[in-house]
CSV table of C-alpha atoms in Angstrom, one decimal:
chain,number,residue,atom,x,y,z
A,1168,MET,CA,0.0,0.0,0.0
A,1169,THR,CA,1.2,3.5,-0.8
A,1170,ILE,CA,0.3,6.8,0.9
A,1171,GLN,CA,-1.9,9.1,-1.2
A,1172,LEU,CA,-1.9,12.8,-0.4
A,1173,TYR,CA,-3.7,15.8,-1.8
A,1174,ASN,CA,-1.1,18.2,-3.4
A,1175,THR,CA,-2.3,21.8,-3.5
A,1176,LEU,CA,0.0,22.4,-6.4
A,1177,THR,CA,-1.8,19.9,-8.7
A,1178,ARG,CA,-5.1,20.0,-6.9
A,1179,LYS,CA,-5.4,16.2,-6.8
A,1180,LYS,CA,-4.3,13.3,-4.7
A,1181,GLU,CA,-1.0,11.8,-5.7
A,1182,GLU,CA,1.0,8.8,-4.6
A,1183,PHE,CA,3.6,9.9,-2.2
A,1184,PHE,CA,7.2,9.1,-3.2
A,1185,PRO,CA,9.9,11.1,-1.4
A,1186,LEU,CA,13.0,12.2,-3.4
A,1187,GLU,CA,15.2,9.9,-1.3
A,1188,GLU,CA,13.9,6.4,-0.6
A,1189,GLY,CA,13.0,5.9,3.1
A,1190,LYS,CA,13.6,9.6,4.0
A,1191,VAL,CA,11.2,12.6,4.1
A,1192,LYS,CA,12.2,16.3,4.2
A,1193,MET,CA,9.3,18.2,5.7
A,1194,TYR,CA,9.0,21.9,6.4
A,1195,VAL,CA,6.1,23.4,8.3
A,1196,CYS,CA,5.5,27.1,8.6
A,1197,GLY,CA,5.5,28.0,12.3
A,1198,PRO,CA,3.9,30.9,14.2
A,1199,THR,CA,4.7,34.6,14.5
A,1200,VAL,CA,5.6,34.7,18.2
A,1201,TYR,CA,4.1,38.0,19.5
A,1202,ASN,CA,1.4,36.4,21.7
A,1203,TYR,CA,0.0,33.1,22.9
A,1204,ILE,CA,-1.0,30.9,20.0
A,1205,HIS,CA,-4.7,30.7,19.1
A,1206,ILE,CA,-6.7,27.7,18.1
A,1207,GLY,CA,-6.0,28.5,14.4
A,1208,ASN,CA,-2.3,28.1,15.1
A,1209,ALA,CA,-2.9,24.9,17.0
A,1210,ARG,CA,-4.5,23.1,14.0
A,1211,PRO,CA,-1.5,23.0,11.7
A,1212,ALA,CA,0.7,22.1,14.7
A,1213,ILE,CA,-1.5,19.1,15.5
A,1214,VAL,CA,-2.3,18.1,11.9
A,1215,PHE,CA,1.3,18.0,10.6
A,1216,ASP,CA,2.6,16.5,13.8
A,1217,THR,CA,0.2,13.7,13.1
A,1218,VAL,CA,1.3,13.4,9.5
A,1219,ARG,CA,4.9,13.2,10.7
A,1220,ARG,CA,4.0,10.6,13.3
A,1221,TYR,CA,2.2,8.5,10.6
A,1222,LEU,CA,5.1,8.7,8.2
A,1223,GLU,CA,7.4,7.6,10.9
A,1224,TYR,CA,5.0,4.7,11.8
A,1225,ARG,CA,5.2,3.6,8.1
A,1226,GLY,CA,9.0,3.4,8.5
A,1227,TYR,CA,10.2,6.8,7.0
A,1228,ASP,CA,13.0,8.8,8.5
A,1229,VAL,CA,11.4,12.2,8.7
A,1230,GLN,CA,13.5,15.3,9.0
A,1231,TYR,CA,11.0,17.9,10.3
A,1232,VAL,CA,11.7,21.6,10.3
A,1233,SER,CA,9.3,24.3,11.7
A,1234,ASN,CA,10.4,27.9,12.0
A,1235,PHE,CA,9.6,30.8,14.3
A,1236,THR,CA,8.9,34.2,12.9
A,1237,ASP,CA,10.5,36.3,15.6
A,1238,VAL,CA,10.9,39.6,13.7
A,1239,ASP,CA,8.0,41.3,12.0
A,1240,ASP,CA,5.6,44.3,12.3
A,1241,LYS,CA,3.4,42.4,14.9
A,1242,LEU,CA,6.4,41.8,17.2
A,1243,ILE,CA,7.6,45.4,16.8
A,1244,ARG,CA,4.1,46.7,17.7
A,1245,ALA,CA,3.9,44.3,20.7
A,1246,ALA,CA,7.3,45.4,21.9
A,1247,ASN,CA,6.4,49.1,21.7
A,1248,GLN,CA,3.1,48.5,23.5
A,1249,LEU,CA,4.7,46.6,26.3
A,1250,GLY,CA,7.8,48.7,26.6
A,1251,GLU,CA,10.1,45.7,25.9
A,1252,ASP,CA,12.5,44.7,23.2
A,1253,VAL,CA,11.6,42.3,20.3
A,1254,PRO,CA,13.9,39.5,21.5
A,1255,THR,CA,12.4,39.5,24.9
A,1256,ILE,CA,8.9,39.3,23.5
A,1257,ALA,CA,9.9,36.5,21.1
A,1258,ASP,CA,11.7,34.4,23.8
A,1259,ARG,CA,8.6,34.6,26.1
A,1260,PHE,CA,6.2,33.5,23.5
A,1261,ILE,CA,8.4,30.8,22.0
A,1262,ASN,CA,8.6,29.2,25.5
A,1263,ALA,CA,4.8,29.6,25.8
A,1264,TYR,CA,4.3,28.0,22.3
A,1265,PHE,CA,6.4,24.9,23.4
A,1266,GLU,CA,4.3,24.6,26.6
A,1267,ASP,CA,1.0,24.8,24.7
A,1268,VAL,CA,1.8,22.4,21.9
A,1269,SER,CA,3.5,20.0,24.2
A,1270,ALA,CA,0.3,19.8,26.2
A,1271,LEU,CA,-1.5,19.1,22.8
A,1272,GLY,CA,0.8,16.1,22.3
A,1273,CYS,CA,3.0,17.6,19.6
A,1274,LYS,CA,6.6,16.6,19.4
A,1275,LYS,CA,9.3,19.2,18.8
A,1276,ALA,CA,10.6,19.6,15.3
A,1277,ASP,CA,14.1,18.3,14.7
A,1278,ILE,CA,15.0,22.0,14.1
A,1279,HIS,CA,13.2,25.1,15.1
A,1280,PRO,CA,15.1,27.9,13.3
A,1281,ARG,CA,14.5,31.6,14.2
A,1282,VAL,CA,14.8,34.6,11.9
A,1283,MET,CA,17.1,36.5,14.3
A,1284,GLU,CA,19.5,33.5,14.2
A,1285,SER,CA,19.3,33.2,10.4
A,1286,MET,CA,20.2,36.7,9.2
A,1287,ASP,CA,23.4,35.7,7.4
A,1288,ILE,CA,21.7,33.1,5.2
A,1289,ILE,CA,18.7,35.4,4.5
A,1290,ILE,CA,21.0,38.3,3.4
A,1291,GLU,CA,23.1,35.9,1.2
A,1292,PHE,CA,19.9,34.5,-0.4
A,1293,ILE,CA,18.7,38.0,-1.2
A,1294,ALA,CA,22.1,39.1,-2.6
A,1295,LYS,CA,22.1,36.1,-5.0
A,1296,LEU,CA,18.6,36.9,-6.3
A,1297,ILE,CA,19.9,40.4,-7.0
A,1298,GLU,CA,22.9,39.0,-8.9
A,1299,LYS,CA,20.5,36.8,-11.0
A,1300,GLY,CA,18.3,39.8,-11.8
A,1301,TYR,CA,15.3,38.5,-9.9
A,1302,ALA,CA,15.5,41.3,-7.3
A,1303,TYR,CA,16.5,45.0,-7.0
A,1304,GLU,CA,17.3,47.5,-4.3
A,1305,SER,CA,15.3,50.7,-4.0
A,1306,GLU,CA,16.2,53.2,-1.4
A,1307,GLY,CA,17.2,50.7,1.2
A,1308,ASP,CA,14.4,48.2,0.4
A,1309,VAL,CA,14.9,45.1,-1.8
A,1310,TYR,CA,12.0,43.8,-4.0
A,1311,PHE,CA,11.5,40.6,-5.9
A,1312,ARG,CA,10.6,41.0,-9.6
A,1313,THR,CA,7.4,38.9,-9.7
A,1314,ARG,CA,6.8,39.1,-13.4
A,1315,LYS,CA,10.3,37.8,-14.1
A,1316,PHE,CA,9.3,34.4,-12.6
A,1317,ASP,CA,7.1,32.9,-15.4
A,1318,GLU,CA,5.3,30.4,-13.2
A,1319,TYR,CA,4.1,32.9,-10.6
A,1320,GLY,CA,0.6,31.9,-9.4
A,1321,LYS,CA,1.0,28.2,-10.0
A,1322,LEU,CA,0.3,27.2,-6.4
A,1323,SER,CA,-2.7,29.4,-5.8
A,1324,HIS,CA,-3.9,28.9,-9.5
A,1325,GLN,CA,-4.1,32.6,-10.3
A,1326,SER,CA,-2.8,34.3,-13.4
A,1327,ILE,CA,-0.7,37.5,-13.3
A,1328,ASP,CA,-3.6,39.4,-14.9
A,1329,ASP,CA,-5.9,38.3,-12.1
A,1330,LEU,CA,-3.3,39.4,-9.5
A,1331,GLN,CA,-2.8,42.7,-11.1
A,1332,VAL,CA,-6.3,43.8,-10.4
A,1333,GLY,CA,-5.8,43.6,-6.6
A,1334,ALA,CA,-2.2,44.8,-6.5
A,1335,ARG,CA,-1.3,48.1,-4.9
A,1336,ILE,CA,1.7,50.0,-3.7
A,1337,GLU,CA,1.8,50.8,0.1
A,1338,VAL,CA,2.7,54.3,1.3
A,1339,GLY,CA,6.5,54.6,1.3
A,1340,GLU,CA,7.2,51.7,-1.1
A,1341,LYS,CA,9.3,52.4,-4.2
A,1342,LYS,CA,8.5,49.4,-6.3
A,1343,GLN,CA,9.1,49.0,-10.1
A,1344,ASP,CA,5.9,47.0,-10.3
A,1345,ASP,CA,2.8,46.8,-8.2
A,1346,LEU,CA,3.2,43.0,-8.0
A,1347,ASP,CA,6.7,43.0,-6.6
A,1348,PHE,CA,7.1,42.0,-3.0
A,1349,ALA,CA,9.6,42.9,-0.3
A,1350,LEU,CA,12.6,40.8,0.5
A,1351,TRP,CA,14.3,43.4,2.7
A,1352,LYS,CA,12.8,46.4,4.5
A,1353,ALA,CA,14.8,49.5,5.4
A,1354,ALA,CA,14.6,50.1,9.1
A,1355,LYS,CA,12.2,52.8,10.4
A,1356,GLU,CA,13.2,55.0,13.3
A,1357,GLY,CA,13.2,53.0,16.6
A,1358,GLU,CA,12.9,49.6,14.9
A,1359,ILE,CA,15.1,46.6,15.5
A,1360,TYR,CA,17.6,46.2,12.6
A,1361,TRP,CA,20.5,44.4,11.1
A,1362,GLU,CA,23.4,45.6,8.9
A,1363,SER,CA,23.1,44.6,5.2
A,1364,PRO,CA,24.6,45.6,1.8
A,1365,TRP,CA,21.5,47.7,1.3
A,1366,GLY,CA,21.6,49.5,4.6
A,1367,ILE,CA,20.2,48.7,8.1
A,1368,GLY,CA,16.9,46.9,8.0
A,1369,ARG,CA,15.2,43.5,8.5
A,1370,PRO,CA,13.9,40.7,6.2
A,1371,GLY,CA,10.5,40.6,4.6
A,1372,TRP,CA,8.2,37.8,5.8
A,1373,HIS,CA,8.4,35.5,2.8
A,1374,ILE,CA,12.2,35.2,2.4
A,1375,GLU,CA,12.8,33.7,5.8
A,1376,CYS,CA,11.2,30.3,5.1
A,1377,SER,CA,12.9,29.9,1.7
A,1378,ALA,CA,16.3,30.6,3.3
A,1379,MET,CA,15.7,28.3,6.3
A,1380,ALA,CA,14.3,25.5,4.2
A,1381,LYS,CA,17.3,25.7,1.9
A,1382,LYS,CA,19.8,25.7,4.7
A,1383,TYR,CA,18.4,22.7,6.7
A,1384,LEU,CA,16.7,20.6,4.0
A,1385,GLY,CA,18.3,21.5,0.7
A,1386,GLU,CA,17.1,23.1,-2.5
A,1387,THR,CA,14.3,20.6,-3.1
A,1388,ILE,CA,12.2,19.2,-0.2
A,1389,ASP,CA,9.4,16.6,-0.1
A,1390,ILE,CA,6.6,18.3,1.8
A,1391,HIS,CA,5.9,21.9,2.6
A,1392,ALA,CA,2.9,22.5,4.8
A,1393,GLY,CA,0.9,25.1,6.6
A,1394,GLY,CA,-2.5,26.7,7.0
A,1395,GLN,CA,-4.7,27.3,4.0
A,1396,ASP,CA,-4.3,31.1,4.6
A,1397,LEU,CA,-0.6,30.8,3.7
A,1398,THR,CA,-1.2,29.5,0.2
A,1399,PHE,CA,-1.2,33.0,-1.2
A,1400,PRO,CA,0.9,35.1,-1.0
A,1401,HIS,CA,3.3,33.4,1.5
A,1402,HIS,CA,3.8,30.0,-0.1
A,1403,GLU,CA,3.4,31.4,-3.7
A,1404,ASN,CA,6.2,33.9,-3.0
A,1405,GLU,CA,8.4,31.2,-1.4
A,1406,ILE,CA,8.1,29.1,-4.6
A,1407,ALA,CA,9.0,32.1,-6.8
A,1408,GLN,CA,12.1,33.2,-4.9
A,1409,SER,CA,13.3,29.7,-4.2
A,1410,GLU,CA,13.0,28.4,-7.7
A,1411,ALA,CA,14.3,31.6,-9.2
A,1412,LEU,CA,17.5,31.1,-7.2
A,1413,SER,CA,18.0,27.3,-7.6
A,1414,GLY,CA,16.3,26.6,-11.0
A,1415,LYS,CA,14.9,23.5,-9.3
A,1416,THR,CA,11.5,22.4,-7.8
A,1417,PHE,CA,11.2,23.9,-4.3
A,1418,SER,CA,8.7,21.4,-2.8
A,1419,ARG,CA,7.3,18.3,-4.5
A,1420,TYR,CA,4.1,18.2,-2.4
A,1421,TRP,CA,2.2,21.1,-0.8
A,1422,MET,CA,-0.2,20.4,2.1
A,1423,HIS,CA,-2.6,22.9,3.6
A,1424,ASN,CA,-5.1,22.5,6.4
A,1425,GLY,CA,-8.6,24.1,6.4
A,1426,TYR,CA,-9.9,27.1,8.3
A,1427,ILE,CA,-11.4,27.1,11.8
A,1428,ASN,CA,-14.8,28.7,12.5
A,1429,ILE,CA,-15.8,29.8,16.0
A,1430,ASP,CA,-19.5,29.2,16.7
A,1431,ASN,CA,-20.1,29.0,13.0
A,1432,GLU,CA,-18.3,32.2,12.2
A,1433,LYS,CA,-14.8,32.4,10.6
A,1434,MET,CA,-12.2,33.1,13.2
A,1435,SER,CA,-10.9,36.6,12.9
A,1436,LYS,CA,-9.1,39.0,15.2
A,1437,SER,CA,-11.2,41.8,13.7
A,1438,LEU,CA,-14.3,40.0,14.9
A,1439,GLY,CA,-12.7,39.4,18.3
A,1440,ASN,CA,-13.7,35.8,18.2
A,1441,PHE,CA,-10.3,34.1,18.3
A,1442,VAL,CA,-9.6,31.7,21.2
A,1443,LEU,CA,-6.2,31.2,22.8
A,1444,VAL,CA,-5.0,27.6,23.3
A,1445,HIS,CA,-3.4,28.9,26.6
A,1446,ASP,CA,-6.9,29.6,27.9
A,1447,ILE,CA,-8.6,26.4,26.5
A,1448,ILE,CA,-6.3,24.0,28.1
A,1449,LYS,CA,-6.8,25.6,31.5
A,1450,LYS,CA,-10.5,24.4,31.3
A,1451,HIS,CA,-10.2,21.3,29.1
A,1452,ASN,CA,-8.0,18.3,28.8
A,1453,PRO,CA,-5.6,19.2,26.0
A,1454,GLN,CA,-5.9,15.6,24.7
A,1455,VAL,CA,-9.6,16.3,24.0
A,1456,LEU,CA,-8.7,19.4,22.0
A,1457,ARG,CA,-6.3,17.3,19.9
A,1458,PHE,CA,-8.9,14.5,19.5
A,1459,PHE,CA,-11.4,17.2,18.4
A,1460,MET,CA,-9.0,18.6,15.8
A,1461,LEU,CA,-8.4,15.2,14.4
A,1462,SER,CA,-12.0,14.2,14.2
A,1463,VAL,CA,-12.4,16.3,11.0
A,1464,HIS,CA,-10.3,15.7,7.9
A,1465,TYR,CA,-7.5,18.2,7.9
A,1466,ARG,CA,-8.5,19.8,4.6
A,1467,ASN,CA,-12.0,20.6,5.7
A,1468,PRO,CA,-13.1,23.5,7.8
A,1469,ILE,CA,-13.8,22.8,11.4
A,1470,ASN,CA,-16.3,24.5,13.7
A,1471,TYR,CA,-15.2,25.1,17.3
A,1472,SER,CA,-17.5,25.7,20.2
A,1473,GLU,CA,-17.6,24.9,23.9
A,1474,GLU,CA,-20.6,22.6,23.3
A,1475,LEU,CA,-18.8,20.6,20.6
A,1476,LEU,CA,-15.7,20.3,22.8
A,1477,GLU,CA,-17.8,18.9,25.7
A,1478,SER,CA,-19.3,16.4,23.3
A,1479,THR,CA,-15.9,15.4,22.1
A,1480,LYS,CA,-14.8,14.9,25.7
A,1481,ALA,CA,-17.6,12.3,26.2
A,1482,ALA,CA,-16.6,10.5,23.0
A,1483,PHE,CA,-12.9,10.5,23.9
A,1484,GLU,CA,-13.7,9.1,27.4
A,1485,ARG,CA,-15.7,6.2,25.8
A,1486,ILE,CA,-12.6,5.0,24.1
A,1487,THR,CA,-10.3,5.5,27.1
A,1488,THR,CA,-12.8,3.7,29.4
A,1489,SER,CA,-12.7,0.6,27.1
A,1490,TYR,CA,-8.9,0.7,27.4
A,1491,GLN,CA,-9.1,0.9,31.2
A,1492,ASN,CA,-11.6,-1.9,31.4
A,1493,LEU,CA,-9.3,-4.2,29.5
A,1494,GLN,CA,-6.5,-3.4,31.9
A,1495,HIS,CA,-8.8,-4.3,34.9
A,1496,ARG,CA,-10.0,-7.6,33.2
A,1497,LYS,CA,-6.5,-8.8,32.4
A,1498,GLU,CA,-5.7,-10.0,35.9
A,1499,ALA,CA,-8.7,-12.3,35.9
A,1500,SER,CA,-8.0,-13.6,32.4
A,1501,THR,CA,-6.4,-16.9,31.2
A,1502,ASP,CA,-5.0,-18.2,28.0
A,1503,LEU,CA,-7.4,-21.1,27.8
A,1504,THR,CA,-10.2,-19.8,25.7
A,1505,ASP,CA,-10.7,-21.6,22.3
A,1506,ASN,CA,-11.9,-18.5,20.2
A,1507,ASN,CA,-8.7,-16.5,20.5
A,1508,GLN,CA,-7.9,-16.5,16.7
A,1509,GLU,CA,-11.4,-15.3,15.8
A,1510,TRP,CA,-10.9,-12.2,18.0
A,1511,LEU,CA,-7.3,-11.6,17.0
A,1512,ASP,CA,-8.4,-11.6,13.3
A,1513,LYS,CA,-11.1,-9.0,14.1
A,1514,ILE,CA,-8.5,-6.8,15.8
A,1515,SER,CA,-6.1,-7.2,12.9
A,1516,ALA,CA,-8.9,-6.3,10.4
A,1517,LEU,CA,-9.5,-3.0,12.3
A,1518,HIS,CA,-5.8,-2.3,12.2
A,1519,GLU,CA,-5.8,-2.6,8.4
A,1520,GLU,CA,-8.8,-0.3,8.3
A,1521,PHE,CA,-6.8,2.3,10.2
A,1522,ILE,CA,-3.9,2.0,7.9
A,1523,THR,CA,-6.2,2.3,4.8
A,1524,ALA,CA,-7.8,5.5,6.3
A,1525,MET,CA,-4.4,7.1,7.1
A,1526,ASP,CA,-3.0,6.1,3.7
A,1527,ASP,CA,-5.9,8.0,2.1
A,1528,ASP,CA,-4.5,11.5,2.5
A,1529,PHE,CA,-4.1,11.1,6.3
A,1530,ASN,CA,-7.8,10.8,6.9
A,1531,THR,CA,-7.8,11.0,10.7
A,1532,ALA,CA,-11.6,11.3,10.8
A,1533,LYS,CA,-12.0,7.8,9.4
A,1534,ALA,CA,-9.0,6.6,11.6
A,1535,ILE,CA,-10.9,7.8,14.7
A,1536,SER,CA,-14.0,6.0,13.6
A,1537,VAL,CA,-11.8,2.8,13.6
A,1538,LEU,CA,-10.9,3.6,17.2
A,1539,PHE,CA,-14.6,3.7,18.1
A,1540,GLU,CA,-15.0,0.3,16.4
A,1541,LEU,CA,-12.0,-1.0,18.3
A,1542,SER,CA,-13.6,0.2,21.5
A,1543,LYS,CA,-17.0,-1.3,20.7
A,1544,LEU,CA,-15.3,-4.6,19.9
A,1545,ALA,CA,-13.4,-4.6,23.1
A,1546,ASN,CA,-16.6,-3.9,25.0
A,1547,TYR,CA,-18.2,-6.9,23.3
A,1548,TYR,CA,-15.2,-9.1,24.2
A,1549,LEU,CA,-15.3,-8.2,27.8
A,1550,LEU,CA,-18.9,-9.6,27.9
A,1551,GLU,CA,-17.4,-13.0,27.4
A,1552,LYS,CA,-17.2,-15.2,30.5
A,1553,ASN,CA,-13.7,-16.4,29.8
A,1554,THR,CA,-11.2,-13.9,28.4
A,1555,SER,CA,-7.7,-14.5,27.2
A,1556,VAL,CA,-4.6,-12.5,28.3
A,1557,GLY,CA,-3.3,-12.8,24.8
A,1558,VAL,CA,-6.4,-11.2,23.2
A,1559,ILE,CA,-6.5,-8.5,25.9
A,1560,ASP,CA,-2.8,-7.8,25.2
A,1561,GLN,CA,-3.5,-7.5,21.5
A,1562,PHE,CA,-6.5,-5.1,22.1
A,1563,THR,CA,-4.3,-3.0,24.5
A,1564,LYS,CA,-1.4,-2.9,21.9
A,1565,GLN,CA,-3.8,-1.8,19.1
A,1566,PHE,CA,-5.2,1.0,21.3
A,1567,GLU,CA,-1.7,2.1,22.3
A,1568,ASP,CA,-0.2,1.9,18.8
A,1569,LEU,CA,-3.0,3.9,17.2
A,1570,PHE,CA,-3.1,6.4,19.9
A,1571,GLN,CA,0.6,7.0,19.5
A,1572,VAL,CA,0.2,7.6,15.7
A,1573,LEU,CA,-2.5,10.2,16.5
A,1574,GLY,CA,-0.4,11.8,19.2
A,1575,LEU,CA,-3.0,10.8,21.9
A,1576,THR,CA,-2.2,9.3,25.4
A,1577,PHE,CA,-4.2,7.4,28.0
A,1578,GLU,CA,-4.4,9.3,31.3
A,1579,LYS,CA,-3.4,7.1,34.2
A,1580,GLU,CA,-6.4,6.3,36.3
A,1581,GLU,CA,-6.4,8.0,39.7
A,1582,LEU,CA,-7.1,5.5,42.5
A,1583,LEU,CA,-8.6,6.3,45.8
A,1584,ASP,CA,-6.7,5.4,48.9
A,1585,GLU,CA,-9.2,2.8,49.9
A,1586,GLU,CA,-9.0,1.2,46.5
A,1587,ILE,CA,-5.2,1.0,46.8
A,1588,ASP,CA,-5.4,-0.6,50.2
A,1589,ALA,CA,-7.9,-3.2,48.8
A,1590,LEU,CA,-5.5,-4.0,46.0
A,1591,ILE,CA,-2.6,-4.4,48.3
A,1592,GLU,CA,-4.7,-6.7,50.5
A,1593,LYS,CA,-5.5,-8.8,47.5
A,1594,ARG,CA,-1.9,-8.9,46.5
A,1595,ASN,CA,-0.9,-10.0,50.0
A,1596,GLN,CA,-3.4,-12.8,49.9
A,1597,ALA,CA,-2.1,-13.9,46.5
A,1598,ARG,CA,1.4,-14.0,47.9
A,1599,LYS,CA,0.2,-16.2,50.8
A,1600,ASP,CA,-1.5,-18.4,48.3
A,1601,ARG,CA,1.8,-18.5,46.3
A,1602,ASN,CA,-0.1,-17.1,43.3
A,1603,PHE,CA,2.8,-15.0,42.3
A,1604,GLN,CA,1.5,-14.3,38.8
A,1605,LEU,CA,-1.5,-12.5,40.3
A,1606,SER,CA,0.7,-10.8,42.9
A,1607,ASP,CA,3.0,-9.4,40.1
A,1608,GLN,CA,0.1,-8.3,38.0
A,1609,ILE,CA,-1.3,-6.2,40.9
A,1610,ARG,CA,2.1,-4.8,41.6
A,1611,ASP,CA,2.5,-3.8,37.9
A,1612,GLN,CA,-1.0,-2.4,37.8
A,1613,LEU,CA,-0.2,-0.1,40.8
A,1614,LYS,CA,3.1,0.8,39.3
A,1615,ASP,CA,1.4,1.9,36.1
A,1616,MET,CA,-0.9,4.1,38.2
A,1617,ASN,CA,2.3,5.7,39.8
A,1618,ILE,CA,1.8,3.8,43.1
A,1619,ILE,CA,5.1,2.7,44.6
A,1620,LEU,CA,5.1,-0.3,46.9
A,1621,GLU,CA,7.6,-1.1,49.6
A,1622,ASP,CA,7.5,-4.5,51.3
A,1623,THR,CA,8.7,-4.3,54.9
A,1624,PRO,CA,8.8,-6.6,57.9
A,1625,GLN,CA,5.9,-4.5,59.2
A,1626,GLY,CA,3.8,-5.0,56.1
A,1627,THR,CA,3.5,-3.4,52.7
A,1628,ARG,CA,3.7,0.4,52.6
A,1629,TRP,CA,2.8,2.5,49.5
A,1630,LYS,CA,3.2,6.1,48.3
A,1631,ARG,CA,2.3,8.0,45.1
A,1632,GLY,CA,5.3,8.5,42.8
């Protein structure tokens, strides 16, 4: 089976074949770090973390790069409003970003490059574009000659004539053409700046990702990803400047996740209806938010509301309860049942359904429906009078494997003190009866729940780890 993914560039599903067999070079546009991330930032973080996890599950060695935009107009405004410098603001919200996305189950990228740490490669990139005639300096600014790149518009499927209609020159810009975009901006009074061949200033937004992707992944990468709002102009401009410089395909596949609506309205800061992840995870289990995000196919829009999140919580708990029930039943199970293979075949069939769903453009919505089927099957199995350790272990392994692919975790069940005491008493009796298998199972069960046992001459003591 091969993975099929929807390529924004061609507007169709294609078989995924990385440039180098067994290895995937993947670049995901990260946030502008001037505030806590909102739920719209969380979606690509979760979606493409899941894509990465699945590629790794299928045996690929994934080199995953995701940047931080730590210099731009928003950061400068935030610094002025708070009376702090830009690096201080950026450092604070990069740390906050890691806290939030870690709570959401996202792994760190292999490399998280920052603009402020990449100035040399950005300036070098711009200088080479000027040498090749694709860019020009104008009173301290540097612009890209958009019309010189013949394929401009191929990602967003727009023609130069269509783009010309909406083009305009901002106050203070000295462009040769309305469609040209900034690679370097001359510093205004009081702004953070760096030295360059064109005077003091800072990079334009689009150039940073092209320079970072080239440095860490090479001139051609396998997957470039981000939110749908980045398709134009950000990713379109990345293609133009990268391919103008190298003469090679910049990214072979382009992936974009859909928009988020809040209470059936498009999320927008102008409407004031954006929701910060920092606030959501104070009230809700972050795992539920991740489960919610993955319950809709990544290319489709998703509607967020408190009511929908509460409904998702109940659904998520149905699955985790099945898993916990399996754990509890295991200690009373044997390997003597005669219908083991029948159940093992059913579990295996659901695993194949999960793979089929994820191979089809990373369809996490269908993959989650498989988890519900696995939960239902487990519940039916637990109605059996005689259950097998082997079957329960296979159910448990499937839950854990599929959860890991989706970046989900099972919370350890919190036991009451009296429940712990009862289990210890049961374990002591098992030891007296020389039923060491049951004794060890109870000990391991308590260990999994972070309960540490200490056997002393005065009896068994316990504490929470």
